[in-house]
One Martini backbone bead per residue (centre of mass of N, CA, C, O) as a GRO file, in nm:
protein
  124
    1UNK     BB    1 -15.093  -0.534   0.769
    2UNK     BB    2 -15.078  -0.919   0.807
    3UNK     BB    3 -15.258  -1.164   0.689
    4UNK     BB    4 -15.288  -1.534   0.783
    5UNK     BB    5 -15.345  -1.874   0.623
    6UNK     BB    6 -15.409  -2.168   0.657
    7UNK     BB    7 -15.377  -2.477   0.432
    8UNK     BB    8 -15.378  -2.851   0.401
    9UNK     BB    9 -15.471  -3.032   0.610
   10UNK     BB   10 -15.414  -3.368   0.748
   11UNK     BB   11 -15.485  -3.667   0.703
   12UNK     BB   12 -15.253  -3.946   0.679
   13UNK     BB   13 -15.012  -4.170   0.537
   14UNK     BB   14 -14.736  -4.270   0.568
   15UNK     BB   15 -14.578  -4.175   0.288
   16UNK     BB   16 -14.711  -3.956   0.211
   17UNK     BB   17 -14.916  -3.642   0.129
   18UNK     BB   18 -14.892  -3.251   0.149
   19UNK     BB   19 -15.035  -2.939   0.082
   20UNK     BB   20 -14.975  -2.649   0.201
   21UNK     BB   21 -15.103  -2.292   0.238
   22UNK     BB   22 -15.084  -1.946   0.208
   23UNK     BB   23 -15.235  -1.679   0.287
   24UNK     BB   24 -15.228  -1.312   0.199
   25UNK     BB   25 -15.278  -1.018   0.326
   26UNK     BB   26 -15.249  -0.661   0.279
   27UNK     BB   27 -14.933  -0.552   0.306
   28UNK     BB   28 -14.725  -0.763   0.154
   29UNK     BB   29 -14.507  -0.579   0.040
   30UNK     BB   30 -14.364  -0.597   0.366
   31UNK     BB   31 -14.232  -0.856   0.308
   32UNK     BB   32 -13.916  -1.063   0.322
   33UNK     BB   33 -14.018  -1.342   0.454
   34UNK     BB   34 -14.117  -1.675   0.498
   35UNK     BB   35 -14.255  -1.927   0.694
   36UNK     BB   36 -14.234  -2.235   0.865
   37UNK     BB   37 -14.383  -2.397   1.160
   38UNK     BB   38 -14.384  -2.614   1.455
   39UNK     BB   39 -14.638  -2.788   1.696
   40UNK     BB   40 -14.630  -3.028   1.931
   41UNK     BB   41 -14.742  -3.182   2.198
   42UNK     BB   42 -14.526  -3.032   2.437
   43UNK     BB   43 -14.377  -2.868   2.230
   44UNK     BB   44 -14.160  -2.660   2.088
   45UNK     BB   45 -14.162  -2.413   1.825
   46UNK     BB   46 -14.027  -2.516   1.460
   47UNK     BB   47 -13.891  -2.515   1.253
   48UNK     BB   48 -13.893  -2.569   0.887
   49UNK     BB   49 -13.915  -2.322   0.709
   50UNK     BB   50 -13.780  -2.035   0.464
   51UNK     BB   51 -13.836  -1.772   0.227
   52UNK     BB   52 -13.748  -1.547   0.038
   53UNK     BB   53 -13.866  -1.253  -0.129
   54UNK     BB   54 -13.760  -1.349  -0.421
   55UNK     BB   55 -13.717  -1.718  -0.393
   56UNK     BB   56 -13.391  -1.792  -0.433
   57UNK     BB   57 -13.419  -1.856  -0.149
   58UNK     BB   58 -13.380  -2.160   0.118
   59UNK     BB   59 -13.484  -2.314   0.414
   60UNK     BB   60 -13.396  -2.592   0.653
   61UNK     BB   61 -13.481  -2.835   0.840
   62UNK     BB   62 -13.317  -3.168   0.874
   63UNK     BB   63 -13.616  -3.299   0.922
   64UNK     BB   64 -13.697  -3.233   0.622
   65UNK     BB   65 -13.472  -3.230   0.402
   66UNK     BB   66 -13.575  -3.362   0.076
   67UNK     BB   67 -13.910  -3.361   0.156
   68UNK     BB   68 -13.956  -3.011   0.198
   69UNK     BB   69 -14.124  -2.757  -0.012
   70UNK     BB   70 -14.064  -2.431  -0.038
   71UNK     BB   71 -14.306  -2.191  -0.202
   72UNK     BB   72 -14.361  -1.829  -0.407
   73UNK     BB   73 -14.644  -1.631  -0.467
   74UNK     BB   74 -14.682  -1.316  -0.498
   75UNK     BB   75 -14.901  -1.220  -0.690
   76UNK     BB   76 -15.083  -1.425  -0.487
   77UNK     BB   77 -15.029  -1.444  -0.176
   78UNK     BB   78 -14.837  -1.720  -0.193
   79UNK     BB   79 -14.735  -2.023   0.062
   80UNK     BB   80 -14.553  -2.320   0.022
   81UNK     BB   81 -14.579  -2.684   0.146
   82UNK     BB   82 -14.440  -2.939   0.057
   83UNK     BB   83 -14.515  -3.275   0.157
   84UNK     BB   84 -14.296  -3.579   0.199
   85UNK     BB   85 -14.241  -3.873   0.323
   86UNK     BB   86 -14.415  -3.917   0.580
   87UNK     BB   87 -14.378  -3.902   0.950
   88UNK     BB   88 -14.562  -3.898   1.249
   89UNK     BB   89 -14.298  -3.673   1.338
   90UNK     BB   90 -14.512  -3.452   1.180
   91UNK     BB   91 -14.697  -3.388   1.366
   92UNK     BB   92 -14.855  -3.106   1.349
   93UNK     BB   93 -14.889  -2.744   1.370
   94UNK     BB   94 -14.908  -2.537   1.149
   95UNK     BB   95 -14.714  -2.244   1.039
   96UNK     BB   96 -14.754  -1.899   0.923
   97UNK     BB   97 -14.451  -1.636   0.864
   98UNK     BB   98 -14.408  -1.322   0.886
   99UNK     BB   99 -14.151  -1.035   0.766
  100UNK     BB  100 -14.005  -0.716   0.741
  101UNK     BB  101 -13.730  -0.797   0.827
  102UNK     BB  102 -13.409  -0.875   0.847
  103UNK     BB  103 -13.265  -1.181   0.900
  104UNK     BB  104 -13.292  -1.456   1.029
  105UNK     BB  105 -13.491  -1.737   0.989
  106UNK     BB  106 -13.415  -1.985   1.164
  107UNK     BB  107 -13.661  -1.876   1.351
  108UNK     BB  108 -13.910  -1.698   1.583
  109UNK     BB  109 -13.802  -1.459   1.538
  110UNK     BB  110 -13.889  -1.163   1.384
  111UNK     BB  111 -14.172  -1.244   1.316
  112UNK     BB  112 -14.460  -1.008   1.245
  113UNK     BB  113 -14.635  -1.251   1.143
  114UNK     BB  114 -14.970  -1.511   1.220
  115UNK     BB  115 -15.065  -1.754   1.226
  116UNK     BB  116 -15.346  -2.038   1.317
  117UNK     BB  117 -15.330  -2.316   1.184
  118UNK     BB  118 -15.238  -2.637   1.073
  119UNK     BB  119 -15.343  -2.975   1.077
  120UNK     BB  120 -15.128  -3.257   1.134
  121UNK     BB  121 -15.170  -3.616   1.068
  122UNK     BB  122 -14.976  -3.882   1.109
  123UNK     BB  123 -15.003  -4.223   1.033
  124UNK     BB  124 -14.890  -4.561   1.068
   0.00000   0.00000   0.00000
């Protein structure tokens, strides 16, 4: 069983940063892949990015591709998400989730434990 806590959220002005963390505890070496979702108010939950187990490989969503970096400490049990050139339509509740099974990464589908979520809010 794995748990996972997101944090680094909150208020920036467009065009800004923000660095999102997951911290992951229990049986950690049991997933092979994490990723990032997020969800605004009103719509379906959607792919961000992420991370196989290894690390050298990256997936992201095109609405994000260039301006944000997901990177893995396994020795910390630590997966984050740098955020730049911040935009508005970024405002969205993010999540931190991971998987143990093989498969596609950028899907909501197949990720076998979930955080609570950090909000961010994008002010133009």
């Amino acid at each position: 069983q794995v748990q996972l806590v997101e944090s680094g959220g909150g208020l920036v002005q467009a065009g800004g940063s923000l660095r999102l963390s997951c911290a992951a505890s229990g049986r950690t070496f049991s997933y092979y892949a994490m990723g990032w979702f997020r969800q605004a108010p009103g719509k379906e939950r959607e792919f961000v990015a992420a991370i196989n187990w290894s690390g050298r490989n990256t997936y992201y969503s095109d609405s994000v591709k260039g301006r944000f970096t997901i990177s893995r400490d396994n020795a910390g049990n630590t997966v984050n998400l740098q955020m730049n050139s911040l935009k508005p339509e970024d405002t969205a509740v993010y999540y931190c989730a991971a998987r143990d099974t093989f498969g596609i990464l950028a899907t909501t589908s197949g990720y076998n434990y979930w955080g609570q979520g950090t909000e961010v809010t994008v002010s133009s």
